[in-house]
mmCIF file of C-alpha atoms and ligand atoms in Angstrom:
data_model
loop_
_atom_site.group_PDB
_atom_site.id
_atom_site.type_symbol
_atom_site.label_atom_id
_atom_site.label_comp_id
_atom_site.label_asym_id
_atom_site.label_seq_id
_atom_site.Cartn_x
_atom_site.Cartn_y
_atom_site.Cartn_z
ATOM 1 C CA MET A 1 35.539 185.994 57.408
ATOM 2 C CA SER A 2 37.938 187.653 59.144
ATOM 3 C CA TYR A 3 39.022 186.906 62.798
ATOM 4 C CA ASN A 4 37.398 189.990 63.786
ATOM 5 C CA GLU A 5 34.065 188.875 62.304
ATOM 6 C CA ASN A 6 34.616 185.417 63.507
ATOM 7 C CA LEU A 7 35.070 186.813 66.954
ATOM 8 C CA GLN A 8 31.982 189.152 66.649
ATOM 9 C CA ALA A 9 29.717 186.302 65.497
ATOM 10 C CA ILE A 10 30.968 184.068 68.506
ATOM 11 C CA GLU A 11 30.375 186.814 70.958
ATOM 12 C CA ASP A 12 26.779 187.387 69.657
ATOM 13 C CA LYS A 13 26.161 183.998 69.974
ATOM 14 C CA ILE A 14 27.834 183.859 73.724
ATOM 15 C CA SER A 15 25.411 186.944 74.522
ATOM 16 C CA GLU A 16 22.265 185.257 72.918
ATOM 17 C CA ALA A 17 22.976 181.914 74.865
ATOM 18 C CA ALA A 18 23.725 183.753 78.008
ATOM 19 C CA LYS A 19 20.321 185.653 77.647
ATOM 20 C CA LYS A 20 18.330 182.591 76.752
ATOM 21 C CA SER A 21 19.476 180.971 79.967
ATOM 22 C CA GLY A 22 19.299 183.790 82.243
ATOM 23 C CA ARG A 23 22.946 184.089 82.868
ATOM 24 C CA ASP A 24 25.432 186.867 82.690
ATOM 25 C CA VAL A 25 27.950 187.102 79.798
ATOM 26 C CA ALA A 26 30.574 187.896 82.304
ATOM 27 C CA ASP A 27 30.579 184.255 83.838
ATOM 28 C CA VAL A 28 31.562 182.643 80.440
ATOM 29 C CA HIS A 29 35.030 182.794 79.431
ATOM 30 C CA LEU A 30 36.176 182.506 75.703
ATOM 31 C CA VAL A 31 39.286 180.164 75.412
ATOM 32 C CA ALA A 32 40.590 180.588 72.205
ATOM 33 C CA VAL A 33 41.985 177.102 71.114
ATOM 34 C CA THR A 34 44.922 178.079 68.809
ATOM 35 C CA LYS A 35 46.367 174.480 67.997
ATOM 36 C CA THR A 36 45.916 174.897 64.507
ATOM 37 C CA VAL A 37 47.431 178.321 64.066
ATOM 38 C CA ASP A 38 50.938 179.929 64.163
ATOM 39 C CA ILE A 39 52.240 182.813 66.510
ATOM 40 C CA VAL A 40 51.388 185.518 63.689
ATOM 41 C CA ALA A 41 47.349 184.608 64.057
ATOM 42 C CA MET A 42 47.590 184.442 67.744
ATOM 43 C CA GLU A 43 49.264 187.933 67.741
ATOM 44 C CA LYS A 44 46.049 189.148 65.410
ATOM 45 C CA LEU A 45 43.774 187.421 68.061
ATOM 46 C CA TYR A 46 45.742 189.377 70.916
ATOM 47 C CA ASN A 47 45.184 192.494 69.046
ATOM 48 C CA LEU A 48 41.576 191.581 68.846
ATOM 49 C CA GLY A 49 41.299 191.535 72.662
ATOM 50 C CA ILE A 50 41.694 187.743 73.415
ATOM 51 C CA ARG A 51 43.333 186.931 76.388
ATOM 52 C CA HIS A 52 42.819 183.194 77.020
ATOM 53 C CA PHE A 53 44.697 180.828 74.827
ATOM 54 C CA GLY A 54 44.421 177.155 74.634
ATOM 55 C CA GLU A 55 46.707 174.488 73.292
ATOM 56 C CA ASN A 56 46.735 170.945 73.520
ATOM 57 C CA ARG A 57 50.634 169.767 72.826
ATOM 58 C CA ALA A 58 53.326 170.051 75.186
ATOM 59 C CA GLU A 59 55.947 171.094 72.696
ATOM 60 C CA VAL A 60 53.947 173.703 70.989
ATOM 61 C CA PHE A 61 52.335 175.093 74.228
ATOM 62 C CA THR A 62 55.814 176.078 75.733
ATOM 63 C CA GLU A 63 57.087 177.669 72.170
ATOM 64 C CA LYS A 64 54.058 179.729 71.950
ATOM 65 C CA VAL A 65 54.299 180.896 75.674
ATOM 66 C CA GLU A 66 57.805 181.974 75.232
ATOM 67 C CA ALA A 67 56.889 183.699 72.081
ATOM 68 C CA PHE A 68 54.526 185.767 74.001
ATOM 69 C CA ALA A 69 56.682 186.416 76.845
ATOM 70 C CA ASP A 70 56.229 190.098 76.415
ATOM 71 C CA LYS A 71 52.816 189.680 77.002
ATOM 72 C CA PRO A 72 52.067 188.541 80.867
ATOM 73 C CA ASP A 73 48.464 189.483 80.514
ATOM 74 C CA ILE A 74 47.632 186.091 78.690
ATOM 75 C CA VAL A 75 46.070 183.376 80.294
ATOM 76 C CA TRP A 76 47.473 179.905 79.398
ATOM 77 C CA HIS A 77 45.238 176.849 79.240
ATOM 78 C CA PHE A 78 46.584 173.484 78.563
ATOM 79 C CA ILE A 79 43.728 171.532 77.145
ATOM 80 C CA GLY A 80 45.163 168.285 75.491
ATOM 81 C CA SER A 81 46.012 164.883 77.016
ATOM 82 C CA LEU A 82 49.189 165.255 78.722
ATOM 83 C CA GLN A 83 52.015 162.851 79.245
ATOM 84 C CA THR A 84 53.365 162.312 82.526
ATOM 85 C CA ARG A 85 56.747 162.889 81.495
ATOM 86 C CA LYS A 86 55.690 166.434 79.965
ATOM 87 C CA VAL A 87 54.272 167.729 83.263
ATOM 88 C CA ARG A 88 57.505 169.373 84.310
ATOM 89 C CA ALA A 89 58.119 171.268 81.052
ATOM 90 C CA ILE A 90 54.446 172.722 81.041
ATOM 91 C CA LEU A 91 53.830 173.287 84.495
ATOM 92 C CA PRO A 92 55.437 176.663 85.094
ATOM 93 C CA TYR A 93 53.652 178.223 82.461
ATOM 94 C CA THR A 94 49.942 176.671 83.001
ATOM 95 C CA HIS A 95 47.418 178.970 84.600
ATOM 96 C CA PHE A 96 44.679 176.338 83.946
ATOM 97 C CA LEU A 97 45.018 172.717 83.110
ATOM 98 C CA HIS A 98 42.028 171.103 81.766
ATOM 99 C CA SER A 99 42.967 167.683 81.094
ATOM 100 C CA LEU A 100 43.332 165.819 84.609
ATOM 101 C CA ASP A 101 42.131 162.780 83.485
ATOM 102 C CA ARG A 102 43.850 160.208 85.973
ATOM 103 C CA LYS A 103 45.264 159.888 89.403
ATOM 104 C CA SER A 104 48.949 159.257 87.993
ATOM 105 C CA LEU A 105 48.981 162.492 86.299
ATOM 106 C CA ALA A 106 47.772 164.105 89.462
ATOM 107 C CA ASP A 107 50.385 162.573 91.517
ATOM 108 C CA GLU A 108 52.953 163.840 89.101
ATOM 109 C CA ILE A 109 51.854 167.510 89.120
ATOM 110 C CA GLU A 110 51.814 167.308 93.106
ATOM 111 C CA LYS A 111 55.176 165.945 92.952
ATOM 112 C CA ARG A 112 56.475 168.328 90.433
ATOM 113 C CA ALA A 113 54.533 171.693 91.047
ATOM 114 C CA THR A 114 56.150 174.567 93.255
ATOM 115 C CA GLN A 115 52.921 176.234 93.634
ATOM 116 C CA LYS A 116 49.316 175.503 93.380
ATOM 117 C CA VAL A 117 47.782 174.432 89.978
ATOM 118 C CA ALA A 118 44.401 175.224 88.991
ATOM 119 C CA CYS A 119 42.995 172.030 87.428
ATOM 120 C CA PHE A 120 40.067 170.774 85.804
ATOM 121 C CA LEU A 121 38.963 167.376 86.101
ATOM 122 C CA GLN A 122 38.130 165.972 82.965
ATOM 123 C CA VAL A 123 35.029 163.717 83.164
ATOM 124 C CA ASN A 124 34.076 161.320 80.327
ATOM 125 C CA ILE A 125 30.092 162.122 80.760
ATOM 126 C CA SER A 126 29.128 160.502 77.535
ATOM 127 C CA GLU A 127 31.196 157.318 78.170
ATOM 128 C CA GLU A 128 32.577 156.891 74.953
ATOM 129 C CA GLU A 129 35.509 154.541 74.910
ATOM 130 C CA THR A 130 37.903 156.886 72.862
ATOM 131 C CA LYS A 131 37.539 159.976 75.305
ATOM 132 C CA HIS A 132 39.839 160.554 78.149
ATOM 133 C CA GLY A 133 38.843 161.271 81.686
ATOM 134 C CA PHE A 134 37.237 159.885 84.775
ATOM 135 C CA SER A 135 33.441 158.609 84.974
ATOM 136 C CA ALA A 136 31.101 160.599 87.216
ATOM 137 C CA GLU A 137 31.539 158.146 90.076
ATOM 138 C CA GLU A 138 35.260 157.845 89.559
ATOM 139 C CA ALA A 139 35.725 161.931 89.686
ATOM 140 C CA ILE A 140 33.308 161.869 93.137
ATOM 141 C CA ALA A 141 35.740 159.112 94.495
ATOM 142 C CA PHE A 142 38.810 160.583 93.169
ATOM 143 C CA VAL A 143 38.149 164.185 95.003
ATOM 144 C CA LYS A 144 36.874 162.535 98.281
ATOM 145 C CA ALA A 145 40.131 160.333 98.301
ATOM 146 C CA GLN A 146 42.747 163.210 97.412
ATOM 147 C CA ASN A 147 44.385 165.438 99.651
ATOM 148 C CA TYR A 148 46.983 167.002 97.208
ATOM 149 C CA GLU A 149 48.261 170.336 98.558
ATOM 150 C CA ARG A 150 49.457 172.019 95.200
ATOM 151 C CA ILE A 151 46.335 170.996 93.035
ATOM 152 C CA GLU A 152 43.331 173.028 93.202
ATOM 153 C CA ILE A 153 40.167 171.365 91.585
ATOM 154 C CA VAL A 154 38.597 174.596 90.025
ATOM 155 C CA GLY A 155 36.034 172.752 88.128
ATOM 156 C CA LEU A 156 35.115 169.913 85.592
ATOM 157 C CA MET A 157 35.945 169.420 81.925
ATOM 158 C CA THR A 158 34.111 167.452 79.372
ATOM 159 C CA MET A 159 33.998 166.704 75.772
ATOM 160 C CA ALA A 160 30.744 165.934 74.048
ATOM 161 C CA PRO A 161 30.269 163.493 71.521
ATOM 162 C CA ASN A 162 30.634 164.697 67.800
ATOM 163 C CA THR A 163 26.921 165.091 67.168
ATOM 164 C CA ASP A 164 24.336 167.799 66.022
ATOM 165 C CA ASP A 165 21.756 166.283 68.112
ATOM 166 C CA GLU A 166 20.946 169.061 70.738
ATOM 167 C CA GLN A 167 19.233 166.693 72.881
ATOM 168 C CA THR A 168 22.054 164.500 73.469
ATOM 169 C CA LEU A 169 24.591 167.691 73.952
ATOM 170 C CA HIS A 170 21.953 169.030 76.717
ATOM 171 C CA HIS A 171 22.051 165.679 78.266
ATOM 172 C CA VAL A 172 25.801 165.527 78.323
ATOM 173 C CA PHE A 173 26.309 168.865 79.640
ATOM 174 C CA GLN A 174 23.871 168.510 82.489
ATOM 175 C CA GLY A 175 25.167 165.461 83.368
ATOM 176 C CA LEU A 176 28.691 167.456 83.988
ATOM 177 C CA LYS A 177 26.796 170.237 85.827
ATOM 178 C CA ALA A 178 25.312 167.888 87.991
ATOM 179 C CA VAL A 179 28.649 166.341 89.026
ATOM 180 C CA GLN A 180 29.866 169.646 89.385
ATOM 181 C CA LEU A 181 27.083 170.714 91.978
ATOM 182 C CA GLU A 182 27.568 167.331 93.675
ATOM 183 C CA ILE A 183 31.338 168.016 94.290
ATOM 184 C CA GLU A 184 31.186 171.470 94.963
ATOM 185 C CA LYS A 185 28.753 170.660 97.918
ATOM 186 C CA LEU A 186 31.267 168.310 99.562
ATOM 187 C CA GLY A 187 33.195 171.577 100.391
ATOM 188 C CA ILE A 188 36.527 169.805 100.281
ATOM 189 C CA PRO A 189 39.596 171.782 100.820
ATOM 190 C CA ASN A 190 41.380 172.457 97.479
ATOM 191 C CA VAL A 191 38.362 171.295 95.657
ATOM 192 C CA PRO A 192 36.015 174.621 95.243
ATOM 193 C CA CYS A 193 34.751 172.911 91.895
ATOM 194 C CA HIS A 194 32.732 176.008 90.694
ATOM 195 C CA GLU A 195 33.722 176.234 87.077
ATOM 196 C CA LEU A 196 32.655 174.226 83.978
ATOM 197 C CA SER A 197 34.804 173.953 80.929
ATOM 198 C CA MET A 198 32.574 172.676 78.268
ATOM 199 C CA GLY A 199 31.574 173.820 74.781
ATOM 200 C CA MET A 200 33.606 173.743 71.290
ATOM 201 C CA THR A 201 32.848 174.987 67.732
ATOM 202 C CA ASN A 202 29.974 172.619 67.355
ATOM 203 C CA ASP A 203 28.034 172.974 70.790
ATOM 204 C CA PHE A 204 29.051 175.864 72.837
ATOM 205 C CA GLU A 205 25.906 177.635 72.787
ATOM 206 C CA VAL A 206 24.385 174.696 74.177
ATOM 207 C CA ALA A 207 27.063 174.342 76.883
ATOM 208 C CA ILE A 208 26.357 177.933 77.814
ATOM 209 C CA GLU A 209 22.632 177.084 78.218
ATOM 210 C CA GLU A 210 23.779 174.425 80.399
ATOM 211 C CA GLY A 211 26.040 176.638 82.757
ATOM 212 C CA ALA A 212 29.750 176.574 80.886
ATOM 213 C CA THR A 213 32.071 179.218 82.347
ATOM 214 C CA PHE A 214 34.849 178.155 80.134
ATOM 215 C CA ILE A 215 34.315 177.641 76.572
ATOM 216 C CA ARG A 216 36.961 176.351 74.394
ATOM 217 C CA VAL A 217 36.608 177.426 70.714
ATOM 218 C CA GLY A 218 38.832 176.595 67.737
ATOM 219 C CA ARG A 219 37.481 176.505 64.400
ATOM 220 C CA ALA A 220 34.846 178.752 64.606
ATOM 221 C CA LEU A 221 37.524 181.571 65.618
ATOM 222 C CA VAL A 222 40.212 180.748 63.347
ATOM 223 C CA GLU A 223 38.706 179.112 60.116
ATOM 224 C CA GLU A 224 38.350 181.509 57.251
ATOM 225 C CA ASN A 225 35.311 180.433 55.424
HETATM 226 C C1 PLP B 1 40.555 171.223 69.729
HETATM 227 C C2 PLP B 1 39.925 171.428 70.894
HETATM 228 C C3 PLP B 1 39.021 172.262 71.178
HETATM 229 C C4 PLP B 1 38.457 173.072 70.361
HETATM 230 O O1 PLP B 1 37.592 172.397 68.944
HETATM 231 P P1 PLP B 1 36.926 173.270 67.863
HETATM 232 O O2 PLP B 1 35.969 172.273 67.480
HETATM 233 O O3 PLP B 1 38.037 173.577 67.002
HETATM 234 O O4 PLP B 1 36.116 174.637 68.400
HETATM 235 C C5 PLP B 1 38.438 172.111 72.384
HETATM 236 N N1 PLP B 1 38.687 171.440 73.383
HETATM 237 C C6 PLP B 1 39.719 170.431 73.107
HETATM 238 C C7 PLP B 1 40.344 169.746 74.594
HETATM 239 C C8 PLP B 1 40.413 170.389 71.605
HETATM 240 O O5 PLP B 1 41.408 169.643 71.805
#
């Protein structure tokens, strides 16, 4: 399949999942995860109308941002685990950071940022040892205790376990939604927390049914099969 066909197939699935759950497709933003492809491939995606791009490594992220400096309508998402010492390099280009997974990272962002940075708190709903992020309880405690000026918590992000068991996936995404609603309700300044970044190639339809507003899709878009 070509990128065009891949994109069509994904958009059809997004529409279907939105319809099934009575949601507006306009509320679901597709972030193209381009960590496995080069700039030429990204240009093709751009020409198909993709404007949200997600990368997970700081060096590659900044290289790609620089390569697309002539396309200011791109929205850049940093989705990977971020070392504190790399914060300074990526901040000027990051429209959304999906992987705010610890307080020390937030402290560094607050120190380095010159303007507000839109961040998702990464929450480890499935509590797998290998996954980064706050537990649900830690996330709530964190937003209550913080008073950053330059960090805006726009929402929550999670990675579901690698499984085809739909029930497990529904359960994880419902769990993130529940924490999102709880935090949103607190009405904390700089913590609007309206958004949900959840759903990847394996599980984005379930994530949409459970309220995802940003899905992060790599393989389904860029794999030629
Ligand atoms: C790679 C990656 C994705 C995309 O995963 P696919 O299975 O290729 O769709 C989404 N989110 C994060 C954080 C990733 O690292």
